[in-house]
mmCIF file of C-alpha atoms and ligand atoms in Angstrom:
data_model
loop_
_atom_site.group_PDB
_atom_site.id
_atom_site.type_symbol
_atom_site.label_atom_id
_atom_site.label_comp_id
_atom_site.label_asym_id
_atom_site.label_seq_id
_atom_site.Cartn_x
_atom_site.Cartn_y
_atom_site.Cartn_z
ATOM 1 C CA MET L 1 1.466 -33.721 -5.047
ATOM 2 C CA ARG L 2 0.900 -30.499 -6.938
ATOM 3 C CA ILE L 3 2.861 -27.307 -6.468
ATOM 4 C CA ARG L 4 1.887 -23.922 -7.757
ATOM 5 C CA ILE L 5 4.564 -21.239 -7.659
ATOM 6 C CA LEU L 6 2.607 -18.238 -6.386
ATOM 7 C CA GLY L 7 5.625 -15.938 -6.318
ATOM 8 C CA SER L 8 9.165 -16.632 -7.527
ATOM 9 C CA GLY L 9 10.775 -13.289 -6.620
ATOM 10 C CA ALA L 10 12.919 -12.468 -3.589
ATOM 11 C CA GLY L 11 12.073 -9.626 -1.180
ATOM 12 C CA GLY L 12 10.986 -6.557 -3.134
ATOM 13 C CA GLY L 13 9.769 -8.579 -6.110
ATOM 14 C CA VAL L 14 10.579 -7.942 -9.761
ATOM 15 C CA PRO L 15 10.427 -5.038 -10.475
ATOM 16 C CA GLN L 16 11.117 -3.569 -7.038
ATOM 17 C CA TRP L 17 9.459 -0.216 -6.324
ATOM 18 C CA ASN L 18 12.683 1.749 -5.724
ATOM 19 C CA CYS L 19 14.936 -0.090 -8.177
ATOM 20 C CA GLY L 20 15.964 1.104 -11.606
ATOM 21 C CA CYS L 21 18.410 -1.732 -12.329
ATOM 22 C CA GLU L 22 18.572 -3.139 -15.854
ATOM 23 C CA ASN L 23 16.114 -5.938 -15.110
ATOM 24 C CA CYS L 24 13.569 -3.728 -13.366
ATOM 25 C CA ALA L 25 13.823 -1.154 -16.145
ATOM 26 C CA ALA L 26 13.444 -3.844 -18.822
ATOM 27 C CA ILE L 27 10.192 -5.047 -17.271
ATOM 28 C CA ARG L 28 8.817 -1.525 -16.944
ATOM 29 C CA ALA L 29 9.680 -0.957 -20.625
ATOM 30 C CA GLY L 30 7.901 -4.180 -21.618
ATOM 31 C CA ARG L 31 11.018 -5.768 -23.099
ATOM 32 C CA PRO L 32 10.899 -9.480 -24.004
ATOM 33 C CA PHE L 33 12.698 -12.429 -22.360
ATOM 34 C CA ILE L 34 12.136 -11.274 -18.779
ATOM 35 C CA ALA L 35 9.016 -11.681 -16.649
ATOM 36 C CA ALA L 36 7.777 -9.781 -13.596
ATOM 37 C CA ARG L 37 7.717 -11.784 -10.383
ATOM 38 C CA THR L 38 5.875 -11.406 -7.098
ATOM 39 C CA GLN L 39 7.462 -12.345 -3.768
ATOM 40 C CA ASP L 40 8.265 -15.844 -2.594
ATOM 41 C CA SER L 41 5.429 -18.230 -1.821
ATOM 42 C CA ILE L 42 4.221 -21.614 -3.047
ATOM 43 C CA ALA L 43 0.915 -23.471 -2.721
ATOM 44 C CA VAL L 44 1.016 -27.248 -2.289
ATOM 45 C CA SER L 45 -1.833 -29.740 -2.596
ATOM 46 C CA ALA L 46 -2.080 -33.463 -2.079
ATOM 47 C CA GLY L 47 -5.668 -33.723 -3.317
ATOM 48 C CA PRO L 48 -9.116 -32.233 -2.830
ATOM 49 C CA SER L 49 -8.635 -31.361 0.848
ATOM 50 C CA GLY L 50 -7.271 -27.880 0.261
ATOM 51 C CA TRP L 51 -4.034 -26.063 -0.317
ATOM 52 C CA VAL L 52 -1.127 -25.472 2.025
ATOM 53 C CA LEU L 53 0.815 -22.246 1.560
ATOM 54 C CA CYS L 54 4.538 -22.255 2.232
ATOM 55 C CA ASN L 55 5.242 -18.662 3.226
ATOM 56 C CA CYS L 56 2.769 -15.832 2.884
ATOM 57 C CA SER L 57 4.222 -12.946 0.915
ATOM 58 C CA PRO L 58 3.148 -9.296 0.888
ATOM 59 C CA ASP L 59 1.725 -10.085 -2.585
ATOM 60 C CA ILE L 60 -0.618 -12.819 -1.305
ATOM 61 C CA LEU L 61 -3.850 -11.061 -2.284
ATOM 62 C CA LEU L 62 -2.756 -10.757 -5.934
ATOM 63 C CA GLN L 63 -1.418 -14.301 -5.855
ATOM 64 C CA ILE L 64 -4.757 -15.681 -4.627
ATOM 65 C CA GLU L 65 -6.691 -13.787 -7.292
ATOM 66 C CA ALA L 66 -4.293 -15.036 -9.990
ATOM 67 C CA PHE L 67 -4.972 -18.699 -9.110
ATOM 68 C CA GLU L 68 -8.590 -19.797 -9.438
ATOM 69 C CA GLU L 69 -8.115 -22.822 -7.193
ATOM 70 C CA LEU L 70 -7.498 -20.497 -4.231
ATOM 71 C CA HIS L 71 -10.783 -18.624 -4.758
ATOM 72 C CA PRO L 72 -13.613 -19.055 -2.204
ATOM 73 C CA LYS L 73 -16.227 -21.696 -2.971
ATOM 74 C CA ALA L 74 -18.876 -20.103 -0.694
ATOM 75 C CA PRO L 75 -19.730 -16.612 0.594
ATOM 76 C CA ARG L 76 -17.161 -17.067 3.402
ATOM 77 C CA HIS L 77 -14.611 -19.726 2.510
ATOM 78 C CA SER L 78 -10.984 -20.301 1.553
ATOM 79 C CA PRO L 79 -9.354 -23.397 0.046
ATOM 80 C CA ILE L 80 -6.224 -22.473 2.057
ATOM 81 C CA ALA L 81 -6.084 -25.102 4.828
ATOM 82 C CA ALA L 82 -2.853 -24.000 6.482
ATOM 83 C CA ILE L 83 0.238 -21.822 6.123
ATOM 84 C CA VAL L 84 3.771 -23.043 6.892
ATOM 85 C CA LEU L 85 6.538 -20.506 7.471
ATOM 86 C CA THR L 86 10.248 -20.922 6.741
ATOM 87 C CA ASN L 87 11.423 -17.828 8.621
ATOM 88 C CA GLY L 88 10.229 -14.446 9.852
ATOM 89 C CA ASP L 89 11.528 -12.292 6.979
ATOM 90 C CA LEU L 90 8.869 -9.815 6.026
ATOM 91 C CA ASP L 91 8.773 -10.997 2.392
ATOM 92 C CA HIS L 92 7.630 -14.384 3.770
ATOM 93 C CA VAL L 93 5.180 -13.349 6.487
ATOM 94 C CA LEU L 94 3.666 -9.922 5.833
ATOM 95 C CA GLY L 95 0.839 -11.461 3.790
ATOM 96 C CA LEU L 96 -0.550 -13.007 6.991
ATOM 97 C CA PHE L 97 -1.711 -9.566 8.031
ATOM 98 C CA SER L 98 -3.492 -9.116 4.702
ATOM 99 C CA LEU L 99 -5.557 -12.222 5.512
ATOM 100 C CA ARG L 100 -7.103 -10.589 8.583
ATOM 101 C CA GLU L 101 -10.741 -10.590 7.521
ATOM 102 C CA SER L 102 -12.031 -12.865 10.283
ATOM 103 C CA TYR L 103 -11.433 -16.304 8.839
ATOM 104 C CA PRO L 104 -9.733 -19.117 10.799
ATOM 105 C CA LEU L 105 -6.038 -19.345 9.951
ATOM 106 C CA VAL L 106 -3.657 -22.164 10.811
ATOM 107 C CA VAL L 107 0.026 -21.285 10.952
ATOM 108 C CA TYR L 108 2.871 -23.786 11.335
ATOM 109 C CA ALA L 109 6.098 -22.171 12.492
ATOM 110 C CA THR L 110 9.086 -22.932 14.672
ATOM 111 C CA GLU L 111 9.132 -21.452 18.157
ATOM 112 C CA GLY L 112 11.736 -18.836 17.168
ATOM 113 C CA VAL L 113 9.697 -17.688 14.182
ATOM 114 C CA ARG L 114 6.459 -17.645 16.201
ATOM 115 C CA ARG L 115 8.025 -15.550 18.936
ATOM 116 C CA GLY L 116 9.494 -13.076 16.465
ATOM 117 C CA LEU L 117 6.157 -12.638 14.763
ATOM 118 C CA PHE L 118 3.644 -12.602 17.584
ATOM 119 C CA GLU L 119 5.421 -11.352 20.695
ATOM 120 C CA GLN L 120 5.903 -7.601 21.162
ATOM 121 C CA ASN L 121 3.918 -7.039 17.982
ATOM 122 C CA ALA L 122 0.721 -5.037 18.417
ATOM 123 C CA ILE L 123 -0.286 -5.644 14.789
ATOM 124 C CA ALA L 124 -0.434 -9.387 15.463
ATOM 125 C CA ARG L 125 -3.554 -8.720 17.553
ATOM 126 C CA THR L 126 -5.454 -8.176 14.314
ATOM 127 C CA LEU L 127 -5.271 -11.962 13.897
ATOM 128 C CA SER L 128 -6.939 -12.642 17.251
ATOM 129 C CA ARG L 129 -10.294 -11.052 16.584
ATOM 130 C CA PHE L 130 -12.212 -14.116 17.790
ATOM 131 C CA GLU L 131 -11.575 -17.380 19.604
ATOM 132 C CA GLY L 132 -9.755 -19.684 17.196
ATOM 133 C CA HIS L 133 -8.940 -16.951 14.676
ATOM 134 C CA LEU L 134 -5.299 -17.986 14.408
ATOM 135 C CA THR L 135 -4.230 -21.462 15.440
ATOM 136 C CA HIS L 136 -0.491 -21.793 15.945
ATOM 137 C CA ARG L 137 0.981 -25.261 15.473
ATOM 138 C CA ALA L 138 4.583 -25.862 16.415
ATOM 139 C CA LEU L 139 7.190 -27.047 13.954
ATOM 140 C CA ALA L 140 9.855 -28.884 15.934
ATOM 141 C CA LEU L 141 13.161 -29.227 14.112
ATOM 142 C CA ASN L 142 13.802 -32.471 12.214
ATOM 143 C CA ALA L 143 10.439 -33.999 13.185
ATOM 144 C CA GLU L 144 7.745 -34.811 10.659
ATOM 145 C CA VAL L 145 4.273 -33.436 11.399
ATOM 146 C CA PRO L 146 1.023 -33.927 9.495
ATOM 147 C CA ILE L 147 -0.469 -30.677 8.172
ATOM 148 C CA ALA L 148 -4.122 -30.256 9.102
ATOM 149 C CA GLY L 149 -6.757 -27.569 8.675
ATOM 150 C CA ALA L 150 -8.455 -25.501 11.385
ATOM 151 C CA ARG L 151 -10.723 -28.324 12.555
ATOM 152 C CA GLY L 152 -7.978 -30.924 12.271
ATOM 153 C CA GLU L 153 -8.954 -32.042 8.737
ATOM 154 C CA PRO L 154 -5.962 -33.836 7.207
ATOM 155 C CA THR L 155 -4.489 -32.331 4.039
ATOM 156 C CA GLY L 156 -2.598 -35.484 3.088
ATOM 157 C CA LEU L 157 0.649 -33.535 3.436
ATOM 158 C CA PHE L 158 3.420 -33.965 5.989
ATOM 159 C CA VAL L 159 6.257 -31.550 6.666
ATOM 160 C CA THR L 160 9.679 -31.793 8.266
ATOM 161 C CA ALA L 161 11.376 -28.491 9.098
ATOM 162 C CA ARG L 162 15.157 -28.741 8.970
ATOM 163 C CA PRO L 163 17.409 -25.925 10.211
ATOM 164 C CA VAL L 164 19.433 -24.461 7.343
ATOM 165 C CA ARG L 165 22.072 -21.751 7.506
ATOM 166 C CA GLY L 166 20.376 -18.361 7.452
ATOM 167 C CA LYS L 167 19.979 -15.314 9.598
ATOM 168 C CA ILE L 168 17.542 -13.597 11.870
ATOM 169 C CA PRO L 169 15.097 -11.182 10.178
ATOM 170 C CA VAL L 170 16.478 -7.628 9.840
ATOM 171 C CA HIS L 171 13.792 -6.203 12.190
ATOM 172 C CA LEU L 172 14.856 -8.614 14.972
ATOM 173 C CA GLU L 173 18.593 -7.938 14.795
ATOM 174 C CA GLY L 174 19.770 -6.941 18.280
ATOM 175 C CA VAL L 175 16.321 -7.699 19.716
ATOM 176 C CA ALA L 176 16.018 -11.475 19.560
ATOM 177 C CA PRO L 177 18.738 -14.095 19.873
ATOM 178 C CA SER L 178 19.827 -15.901 16.752
ATOM 179 C CA SER L 179 18.916 -19.600 16.909
ATOM 180 C CA PRO L 180 18.831 -22.549 14.479
ATOM 181 C CA ASP L 181 15.034 -22.436 14.324
ATOM 182 C CA GLN L 182 15.029 -18.905 12.843
ATOM 183 C CA ASN L 183 15.488 -20.270 9.311
ATOM 184 C CA VAL L 184 14.343 -23.667 8.092
ATOM 185 C CA GLY L 185 13.860 -25.600 4.894
ATOM 186 C CA LEU L 186 10.618 -27.548 4.465
ATOM 187 C CA TRP L 187 10.659 -31.193 3.387
ATOM 188 C CA LEU L 188 7.134 -32.035 2.203
ATOM 189 C CA ARG L 189 5.735 -35.507 1.582
ATOM 190 C CA ASP L 190 2.330 -36.822 0.580
ATOM 191 C CA ASP L 191 0.645 -40.190 1.138
ATOM 192 C CA ALA L 192 1.685 -41.385 -2.322
ATOM 193 C CA GLY L 193 5.340 -40.834 -1.428
ATOM 194 C CA ALA L 194 6.001 -37.721 -3.531
ATOM 195 C CA ARG L 195 8.690 -35.571 -1.932
ATOM 196 C CA THR L 196 9.575 -31.918 -2.328
ATOM 197 C CA ALA L 197 12.207 -29.852 -0.540
ATOM 198 C CA TYR L 198 11.543 -26.120 -0.388
ATOM 199 C CA VAL L 199 14.604 -24.163 0.747
ATOM 200 C CA SER L 200 14.026 -20.575 -0.289
ATOM 201 C CA ALA L 201 16.655 -18.904 1.899
ATOM 202 C CA VAL L 202 19.967 -20.609 2.622
ATOM 203 C CA ALA L 203 23.591 -19.518 3.023
ATOM 204 C CA ASP L 204 25.287 -22.905 2.805
ATOM 205 C CA LEU L 205 24.112 -26.176 1.275
ATOM 206 C CA ALA L 206 26.050 -28.386 3.701
ATOM 207 C CA ASP L 207 22.891 -28.786 5.807
ATOM 208 C CA VAL L 208 20.704 -29.418 2.753
ATOM 209 C CA ALA L 209 22.622 -31.830 0.503
ATOM 210 C CA PRO L 210 22.585 -34.837 2.877
ATOM 211 C CA HIS L 211 18.767 -34.803 2.961
ATOM 212 C CA LEU L 212 17.986 -34.845 -0.766
ATOM 213 C CA GLY L 213 18.080 -38.587 -1.392
ATOM 214 C CA GLY L 214 14.600 -39.618 -2.587
ATOM 215 C CA VAL L 215 13.509 -36.007 -3.078
ATOM 216 C CA ASP L 216 11.638 -35.578 -6.374
ATOM 217 C CA VAL L 217 11.715 -31.785 -6.605
ATOM 218 C CA LEU L 218 14.094 -29.308 -4.963
ATOM 219 C CA LEU L 219 13.019 -25.657 -4.906
ATOM 220 C CA LEU L 220 16.138 -23.734 -3.940
ATOM 221 C CA ASP L 221 17.181 -20.197 -3.018
ATOM 222 C CA GLY L 222 18.081 -18.489 -6.313
ATOM 223 C CA THR L 223 18.335 -14.974 -4.879
ATOM 224 C CA PHE L 224 21.703 -13.868 -6.260
ATOM 225 C CA PHE L 225 23.840 -15.098 -9.128
ATOM 226 C CA SER L 226 26.997 -13.591 -7.647
ATOM 227 C CA SER L 227 28.128 -12.335 -4.279
ATOM 228 C CA ASP L 228 28.724 -8.746 -5.437
ATOM 229 C CA GLU L 229 25.556 -8.407 -7.468
ATOM 230 C CA LEU L 230 24.293 -5.516 -5.330
ATOM 231 C CA SER L 231 27.619 -3.997 -4.318
ATOM 232 C CA ARG L 232 29.253 -3.894 -7.792
ATOM 233 C CA PRO L 233 26.672 -1.538 -9.339
ATOM 234 C CA GLY L 234 26.480 0.413 -6.056
ATOM 235 C CA LEU L 235 22.897 -0.620 -5.230
ATOM 236 C CA SER L 236 23.875 -1.626 -1.691
ATOM 237 C CA LYS L 237 26.975 -2.335 0.376
ATOM 238 C CA ALA L 238 25.682 -5.810 1.235
ATOM 239 C CA ARG L 239 27.125 -8.927 -0.312
ATOM 240 C CA ALA L 240 25.018 -12.040 -0.870
ATOM 241 C CA GLU L 241 26.628 -13.740 2.145
ATOM 242 C CA ASP L 242 25.774 -10.762 4.402
ATOM 243 C CA MET L 243 22.160 -11.480 3.524
ATOM 244 C CA ALA L 244 22.601 -15.248 4.054
ATOM 245 C CA HIS L 245 21.959 -16.257 0.455
ATOM 246 C CA LEU L 246 24.420 -18.596 -1.259
ATOM 247 C CA PRO L 247 25.108 -17.133 -4.701
ATOM 248 C CA ILE L 248 24.485 -19.398 -7.694
ATOM 249 C CA GLY L 249 27.417 -18.900 -10.001
ATOM 250 C CA ASP L 250 30.400 -18.052 -7.771
ATOM 251 C CA ARG L 251 33.139 -20.436 -6.695
ATOM 252 C CA GLY L 252 31.523 -22.711 -4.095
ATOM 253 C CA GLY L 253 28.069 -21.525 -5.212
ATOM 254 C CA SER L 254 24.994 -23.660 -5.808
ATOM 255 C CA LEU L 255 25.942 -24.631 -9.377
ATOM 256 C CA GLU L 256 29.126 -26.221 -8.037
ATOM 257 C CA TRP L 257 27.032 -28.096 -5.499
ATOM 258 C CA THR L 258 24.780 -29.591 -8.203
ATOM 259 C CA PRO L 259 26.338 -33.100 -8.294
ATOM 260 C CA LYS L 260 25.744 -33.375 -4.529
ATOM 261 C CA LEU L 261 22.116 -32.226 -4.714
ATOM 262 C CA GLY L 262 20.463 -35.559 -5.417
ATOM 263 C CA ALA L 263 16.931 -34.367 -6.210
ATOM 264 C CA ALA L 264 15.379 -35.633 -9.457
ATOM 265 C CA ARG L 265 14.358 -32.103 -10.521
ATOM 266 C CA ARG L 266 16.003 -28.839 -9.423
ATOM 267 C CA ILE L 267 14.388 -25.422 -9.651
ATOM 268 C CA PHE L 268 15.640 -22.012 -8.515
ATOM 269 C CA THR L 269 13.079 -19.695 -6.923
ATOM 270 C CA HIS L 270 13.158 -16.624 -4.594
ATOM 271 C CA ILE L 271 15.067 -14.730 -7.306
ATOM 272 C CA ASN L 272 16.200 -11.165 -6.729
ATOM 273 C CA ASN L 273 15.385 -8.547 -9.345
ATOM 274 C CA THR L 274 19.105 -7.933 -9.966
ATOM 275 C CA ASN L 275 19.823 -11.566 -10.880
ATOM 276 C CA PRO L 276 21.055 -11.701 -14.508
ATOM 277 C CA MET L 277 19.626 -15.210 -15.018
ATOM 278 C CA LEU L 278 16.157 -13.652 -15.016
ATOM 279 C CA VAL L 279 16.887 -12.699 -18.636
ATOM 280 C CA GLU L 280 16.039 -15.827 -20.594
ATOM 281 C CA THR L 281 18.669 -15.109 -23.258
ATOM 282 C CA SER L 282 21.526 -14.327 -20.842
ATOM 283 C CA ALA L 283 24.778 -16.266 -20.484
ATOM 284 C CA GLU L 284 23.891 -16.803 -16.810
ATOM 285 C CA ARG L 285 20.576 -18.443 -17.772
ATOM 286 C CA ARG L 286 22.429 -20.688 -20.215
ATOM 287 C CA ARG L 287 24.853 -21.755 -17.466
ATOM 288 C CA VAL L 288 22.013 -22.586 -15.091
ATOM 289 C CA THR L 289 20.084 -24.524 -17.724
ATOM 290 C CA ALA L 290 23.185 -26.412 -18.863
ATOM 291 C CA ALA L 291 23.778 -27.493 -15.262
ATOM 292 C CA GLY L 292 20.311 -29.072 -15.160
ATOM 293 C CA TRP L 293 18.379 -26.349 -13.337
ATOM 294 C CA GLU L 294 15.054 -24.694 -14.092
ATOM 295 C CA VAL L 295 14.127 -21.133 -13.143
ATOM 296 C CA ALA L 296 10.727 -20.678 -11.489
ATOM 297 C CA THR L 297 8.160 -18.254 -12.824
ATOM 298 C CA ASP L 298 4.975 -17.042 -11.158
ATOM 299 C CA GLY L 299 2.089 -19.362 -11.981
ATOM 300 C CA MET L 300 4.377 -22.315 -12.780
ATOM 301 C CA GLU L 301 2.684 -25.641 -11.984
ATOM 302 C CA ILE L 302 4.769 -28.577 -10.859
ATOM 303 C CA ARG L 303 3.406 -32.093 -10.648
ATOM 304 C CA VAL L 304 5.438 -34.108 -8.212
ATOM 305 C CA ASP L 305 5.278 -37.848 -8.801
ATOM 306 C CA PRO L 306 7.198 -40.247 -6.608
ATOM 307 C CA THR L 307 10.118 -41.085 -8.904
ATOM 308 C CA SER L 308 12.497 -42.548 -6.411
ATOM 309 C CA ALA L 309 10.389 -44.087 -3.673
HETATM 310 ZN ZN1 ZN C 12 13.005 -13.844 1.323
HETATM 311 ZN ZN1 ZN C 13 16.006 -3.995 -9.898
#
């Protein structure tokens, strides 16, 4: 299995258009030891039968152009066989509407995510321009499904969506009921037995840790280093837990969970622009590295070999 990190930033990206925090300013000034990041999405491949996107960020067009293997091989073609969604947050789904140029799309999503995206949403009609434009395939919770392209071509990849603690997208608050299928982690497997868990938004690892035995690579929510990262400098009143992201470095945070997260390789992604570990020389980065974690960057390639089959 191959994974390409298309975007390793949280919602807003790094830098974020309306943010003048130290990290965003450092990138605009071209300072070293910190890299710009587009919004959260990965591409996964099990072989020559195409790529599967996990999430489709507002930056998808740039992300496709930046990765030659996602370029068309014919006048009308895309190597993207299917798109799997983890939730309905706009930083994970808005890119779908940028892929509206009349090409068959296959989207795997839970019922709650599908409803939030396609019901009462006039813009969604732009993805039903012809019969078979968008094929929706259901992701039932805790059940493995093979991922196939528009004509049923197998990709060699299988996915299990597991409910993980999260929250309903901001635009659905008070409109749609909160349900366990509004936020899932994706457990991906290929025929060779390589296993990856992609959990880019999660408030509590109690639902994640028990399912990491035999997982070769864990890609985990690295949004905030601390709970008050936005509130302390007055950027927002929200704390990390209000936004359903478990902070990394706080008491009870993901670093403390490390011994219980049995994956062979652990990588933080979906990183907010305020996160101090983005600076490669920071004390926070040293703590993360010392605890055995890597920090994803855009364009990072991960080869997943079955290490613990
Ligand atoms: Zn997000
Ligand atoms: Zn910023």
